[in-house]
PDB file of C-alpha atoms and ligand atoms in Angstrom:
ATOM      1  CA  MET A   1     145.454 173.704  56.241  1.00 86.00           C
ATOM      2  CA  SER A   2     143.340 176.314  55.501  1.00 92.00           C
ATOM      3  CA  ARG A   3     141.872 179.191  56.060  1.00 90.00           C
ATOM      4  CA  GLU A   4     139.029 176.827  57.800  1.00 93.00           C
ATOM      5  CA  ASP A   5     141.269 175.376  60.540  1.00 95.00           C
ATOM      6  CA  TYR A   6     142.402 178.837  61.847  1.00 94.00           C
ATOM      7  CA  GLU A   7     140.285 180.387  64.826  1.00 93.00           C
ATOM      8  CA  VAL A   8     140.986 184.109  65.635  1.00 92.00           C
ATOM      9  CA  VAL A   9     141.412 184.307  68.975  1.00 90.00           C
ATOM     10  CA  VAL A  10     142.615 187.915  69.948  1.00 92.00           C
ATOM     11  CA  GLY A  11     143.552 189.047  73.133  1.00 94.00           C
ATOM     12  CA  LEU A  12     143.422 193.040  75.067  1.00 95.00           C
ATOM     13  CA  GLU A  13     146.340 194.420  77.672  1.00 96.00           C
ATOM     14  CA  VAL A  14     144.472 197.064  78.894  1.00 95.00           C
ATOM     15  CA  HIS A  15     146.171 199.450  81.465  1.00 95.00           C
ATOM     16  CA  ALA A  16     144.238 202.148  83.049  1.00 95.00           C
ATOM     17  CA  GLU A  17     145.159 205.517  85.918  1.00 94.00           C
ATOM     18  CA  LEU A  18     143.373 204.965  88.520  1.00 96.00           C
ATOM     19  CA  SER A  19     142.525 208.884  89.551  1.00 96.00           C
ATOM     20  CA  THR A  20     144.387 208.967  93.362  1.00 97.00           C
ATOM     21  CA  LYS A  21     145.597 211.361  94.634  1.00 97.00           C
ATOM     22  CA  THR A  22     148.812 209.752  95.403  1.00 97.00           C
ATOM     23  CA  LYS A  23     150.746 206.834  93.853  1.00 96.00           C
ATOM     24  CA  ILE A  24     149.779 203.723  94.374  1.00 97.00           C
ATOM     25  CA  PHE A  25     153.249 203.595  97.078  1.00 97.00           C
ATOM     26  CA  CYS A  26     154.032 205.997  98.358  1.00 96.00           C
ATOM     27  CA  SER A  27     152.006 210.128  99.309  1.00 97.00           C
ATOM     28  CA  CYS A  28     153.592 211.590  95.780  1.00 96.00           C
ATOM     29  CA  PRO A  29     150.809 213.163  94.036  1.00 96.00           C
ATOM     30  CA  THR A  30     149.817 212.009  90.709  1.00 93.00           C
ATOM     31  CA  SER A  31     149.234 214.746  89.403  1.00 91.00           C
ATOM     32  CA  PHE A  32     151.195 215.915  85.752  1.00 88.00           C
ATOM     33  CA  GLY A  33     152.525 219.501  84.655  1.00 87.00           C
ATOM     34  CA  ALA A  34     156.024 218.916  87.963  1.00 88.00           C
ATOM     35  CA  ALA A  35     158.888 220.090  86.855  1.00 89.00           C
ATOM     36  CA  PRO A  36     160.696 216.969  85.621  1.00 86.00           C
ATOM     37  CA  ASN A  37     162.283 215.386  89.181  1.00 87.00           C
ATOM     38  CA  THR A  38     159.602 216.456  91.086  1.00 91.00           C
ATOM     39  CA  HIS A  39     156.771 214.637  92.079  1.00 92.00           C
ATOM     40  CA  VAL A  40     159.361 211.329  93.385  1.00 92.00           C
ATOM     41  CA  CYS A  41     160.750 210.731  97.049  1.00 95.00           C
ATOM     42  CA  PRO A  42     163.300 208.136  98.843  1.00 95.00           C
ATOM     43  CA  ILE A  43     160.280 205.620  97.940  1.00 93.00           C
ATOM     44  CA  CYS A  44     159.437 205.574  94.738  1.00 89.00           C
ATOM     45  CA  MET A  45     163.601 205.608  94.240  1.00 90.00           C
ATOM     46  CA  ALA A  46     163.884 202.478  96.223  1.00 91.00           C
ATOM     47  CA  MET A  47     166.800 204.623  98.184  1.00 94.00           C
ATOM     48  CA  PRO A  48     168.231 201.693 101.005  1.00 94.00           C
ATOM     49  CA  GLY A  49     165.734 201.470 104.381  1.00 95.00           C
ATOM     50  CA  THR A  50     162.052 202.458 102.480  1.00 95.00           C
ATOM     51  CA  LEU A  51     159.567 200.322 102.509  1.00 94.00           C
ATOM     52  CA  PRO A  52     156.066 200.530 100.123  1.00 95.00           C
ATOM     53  CA  VAL A  53     152.734 200.780 101.245  1.00 96.00           C
ATOM     54  CA  LEU A  54     150.068 200.479  99.068  1.00 97.00           C
ATOM     55  CA  ASN A  55     147.459 202.963  98.903  1.00 97.00           C
ATOM     56  CA  GLU A  56     144.200 201.845  99.898  1.00 97.00           C
ATOM     57  CA  LYS A  57     142.071 203.235  97.511  1.00 98.00           C
ATOM     58  CA  VAL A  58     144.009 201.607  94.550  1.00 98.00           C
ATOM     59  CA  VAL A  59     142.189 198.382  96.130  1.00 97.00           C
ATOM     60  CA  GLU A  60     139.442 200.154  96.598  1.00 98.00           C
ATOM     61  CA  TYR A  61     138.764 200.486  93.356  1.00 98.00           C
ATOM     62  CA  ALA A  62     140.576 197.713  91.502  1.00 98.00           C
ATOM     63  CA  VAL A  63     138.235 195.889  93.184  1.00 98.00           C
ATOM     64  CA  LYS A  64     135.764 198.091  92.321  1.00 98.00           C
ATOM     65  CA  ALA A  65     136.372 196.923  88.917  1.00 97.00           C
ATOM     66  CA  GLY A  66     136.777 193.469  89.781  1.00 98.00           C
ATOM     67  CA  LEU A  67     133.277 193.863  90.736  1.00 98.00           C
ATOM     68  CA  ALA A  68     131.882 195.870  87.673  1.00 98.00           C
ATOM     69  CA  THR A  69     133.435 193.198  85.235  1.00 98.00           C
ATOM     70  CA  ASN A  70     131.303 189.800  87.395  1.00 98.00           C
ATOM     71  CA  CYS A  71     135.836 189.037  88.544  1.00 98.00           C
ATOM     72  CA  GLU A  72     136.379 186.684  91.312  1.00 98.00           C
ATOM     73  CA  ILE A  73     138.390 188.636  93.895  1.00 98.00           C
ATOM     74  CA  SER A  74     141.049 187.044  95.810  1.00 97.00           C
ATOM     75  CA  ARG A  75     141.600 186.772  99.265  1.00 96.00           C
ATOM     76  CA  ASP A  76     145.035 186.148  99.409  1.00 96.00           C
ATOM     77  CA  SER A  77     146.759 188.650  97.285  1.00 96.00           C
ATOM     78  CA  LYS A  78     150.067 189.922  96.377  1.00 97.00           C
ATOM     79  CA  ASN A  79     152.720 192.210  94.732  1.00 97.00           C
ATOM     80  CA  ASP A  80     155.096 191.522  92.983  1.00 97.00           C
ATOM     81  CA  ARG A  81     159.068 193.182  91.129  1.00 94.00           C
ATOM     82  CA  LYS A  82     159.581 192.731  87.743  1.00 94.00           C
ATOM     83  CA  ASN A  83     162.956 193.254  87.171  1.00 94.00           C
ATOM     84  CA  TYR A  84     163.639 195.174  83.805  1.00 86.00           C
ATOM     85  CA  PHE A  85     166.868 197.730  82.829  1.00 85.00           C
ATOM     86  CA  TYR A  86     164.888 201.096  81.179  1.00 84.00           C
ATOM     87  CA  PRO A  87     165.819 204.949  81.627  1.00 83.00           C
ATOM     88  CA  ASP A  88     161.640 205.644  82.721  1.00 83.00           C
ATOM     89  CA  LEU A  89     162.117 203.197  86.038  1.00 85.00           C
ATOM     90  CA  PRO A  90     165.810 204.192  87.421  1.00 80.00           C
ATOM     91  CA  LYS A  91     165.365 201.217  90.281  1.00 87.00           C
ATOM     92  CA  SER A  92     165.306 198.709  87.626  1.00 89.00           C
ATOM     93  CA  TYR A  93     162.011 196.915  89.044  1.00 93.00           C
ATOM     94  CA  GLN A  94     158.521 197.411  88.303  1.00 94.00           C
ATOM     95  CA  ILE A  95     155.533 196.441  91.675  1.00 96.00           C
ATOM     96  CA  SER A  96     153.171 194.343  89.788  1.00 96.00           C
ATOM     97  CA  GLN A  97     151.218 191.684  90.723  1.00 97.00           C
ATOM     98  CA  TYR A  98     152.580 188.462  88.074  1.00 96.00           C
ATOM     99  CA  ASP A  99     150.746 185.290  90.032  1.00 97.00           C
ATOM    100  CA  LYS A 100     148.587 186.491  93.251  1.00 98.00           C
ATOM    101  CA  PRO A 101     146.141 189.220  91.251  1.00 98.00           C
ATOM    102  CA  LEU A 102     143.387 191.241  92.484  1.00 98.00           C
ATOM    103  CA  CYS A 103     140.906 189.970  90.422  1.00 98.00           C
ATOM    104  CA  GLU A 104     140.767 187.016  88.077  1.00 98.00           C
ATOM    105  CA  HIS A 105     137.970 185.162  85.393  1.00 98.00           C
ATOM    106  CA  GLY A 106     135.837 187.725  84.732  1.00 98.00           C
ATOM    107  CA  TYR A 107     133.667 188.899  82.003  1.00 98.00           C
ATOM    108  CA  ILE A 108     131.962 191.103  80.617  1.00 97.00           C
ATOM    109  CA  GLU A 109     128.724 191.085  78.005  1.00 97.00           C
ATOM    110  CA  ILE A 110     128.409 192.424  75.150  1.00 96.00           C
ATOM    111  CA  GLU A 111     124.868 192.254  72.255  1.00 96.00           C
ATOM    112  CA  ASP A 112     126.346 192.280  68.814  1.00 92.00           C
ATOM    113  CA  LYS A 113     123.760 193.488  66.304  1.00 94.00           C
ATOM    114  CA  ASP A 114     121.547 190.519  65.823  1.00 95.00           C
ATOM    115  CA  GLY A 115     120.606 190.578  69.387  1.00 95.00           C
ATOM    116  CA  ASN A 116     122.587 187.340  70.418  1.00 96.00           C
ATOM    117  CA  LYS A 117     124.241 187.928  73.919  1.00 97.00           C
ATOM    118  CA  LYS A 118     128.100 187.056  74.341  1.00 94.00           C
ATOM    119  CA  LYS A 119     131.200 186.376  76.545  1.00 96.00           C
ATOM    120  CA  ILE A 120     133.738 188.915  76.793  1.00 95.00           C
ATOM    121  CA  ARG A 121     136.393 186.812  79.301  1.00 96.00           C
ATOM    122  CA  LEU A 122     138.463 189.022  80.986  1.00 97.00           C
ATOM    123  CA  LEU A 123     141.313 186.903  82.803  1.00 97.00           C
ATOM    124  CA  ARG A 124     142.303 188.977  85.010  1.00 97.00           C
ATOM    125  CA  ILE A 125     142.526 192.643  86.489  1.00 98.00           C
ATOM    126  CA  HIS A 126     146.537 193.433  88.156  1.00 97.00           C
ATOM    127  CA  ILE A 127     147.498 196.344  89.988  1.00 98.00           C
ATOM    128  CA  GLU A 128     150.891 198.177  89.514  1.00 97.00           C
ATOM    129  CA  GLU A 129     153.067 200.992  89.759  1.00 94.00           C
ATOM    130  CA  ASP A 130     153.357 203.544  86.874  1.00 90.00           C
ATOM    131  CA  ALA A 131     156.760 203.627  85.514  1.00 84.00           C
ATOM    132  CA  GLY A 132     158.266 207.207  85.079  1.00 83.00           C
ATOM    133  CA  LYS A 133     157.561 209.328  82.496  1.00 81.00           C
ATOM    134  CA  LEU A 134     160.662 210.531  79.826  1.00 83.00           C
ATOM    135  CA  ASN A 135     160.914 214.194  78.635  1.00 82.00           C
ATOM    136  CA  HIS A 136     162.820 214.818  74.890  1.00 83.00           C
ATOM    137  CA  ASP A 137     162.744 217.735  73.530  1.00 81.00           C
ATOM    138  CA  GLU A 138     162.527 218.444  69.372  1.00 83.00           C
ATOM    139  CA  PHE A 139     165.212 216.425  68.275  1.00 81.00           C
ATOM    140  CA  GLY A 140     164.110 213.436  70.042  1.00 78.00           C
ATOM    141  CA  ARG A 141     167.737 213.805  72.769  1.00 78.00           C
ATOM    142  CA  ARG A 142     165.834 213.172  76.383  1.00 73.00           C
ATOM    143  CA  ASN A 143     165.366 216.656  78.404  1.00 67.00           C
ATOM    144  CA  SER A 144     167.024 216.741  82.079  1.00 53.00           C
ATOM    145  CA  SER A 145     166.057 220.074  82.933  1.00 46.00           C
TER     146      SER A 145
HETATM  147 ZN1   ZN B 201     156.790 208.638  95.708  1.00 63.74          ZN
END
């Protein structure tokens, strides 16, 4: 096989933090700079008996992003649990979207240096909660203070 037998395909996964006042599934603030473990609640920590409630503003922003990028907006969307174990997510799952994202099949149009237009496909836009933040000291140890 020669080099000409191959086609370069580049995919990007882009994460965007939405400017909501509260988290996606509870009323904890999203502001930065607070002391560790102060912007959490029983819902964030998945305590038994709690249920997440979707922040409507997140859906609004995601749909706006989908409309701006020529996506099909789904009328049948759902959230899923993505199980993983890592210290930034002690409840061991992240609420995300898998098979029914909010927006799909979009594109943005760009123009190259010769003025030729090209569509850059956008597979999907989905919403998910952000994992926690780990603080480390100058020796790389996790800071629990
Ligand atoms: Zn919370």
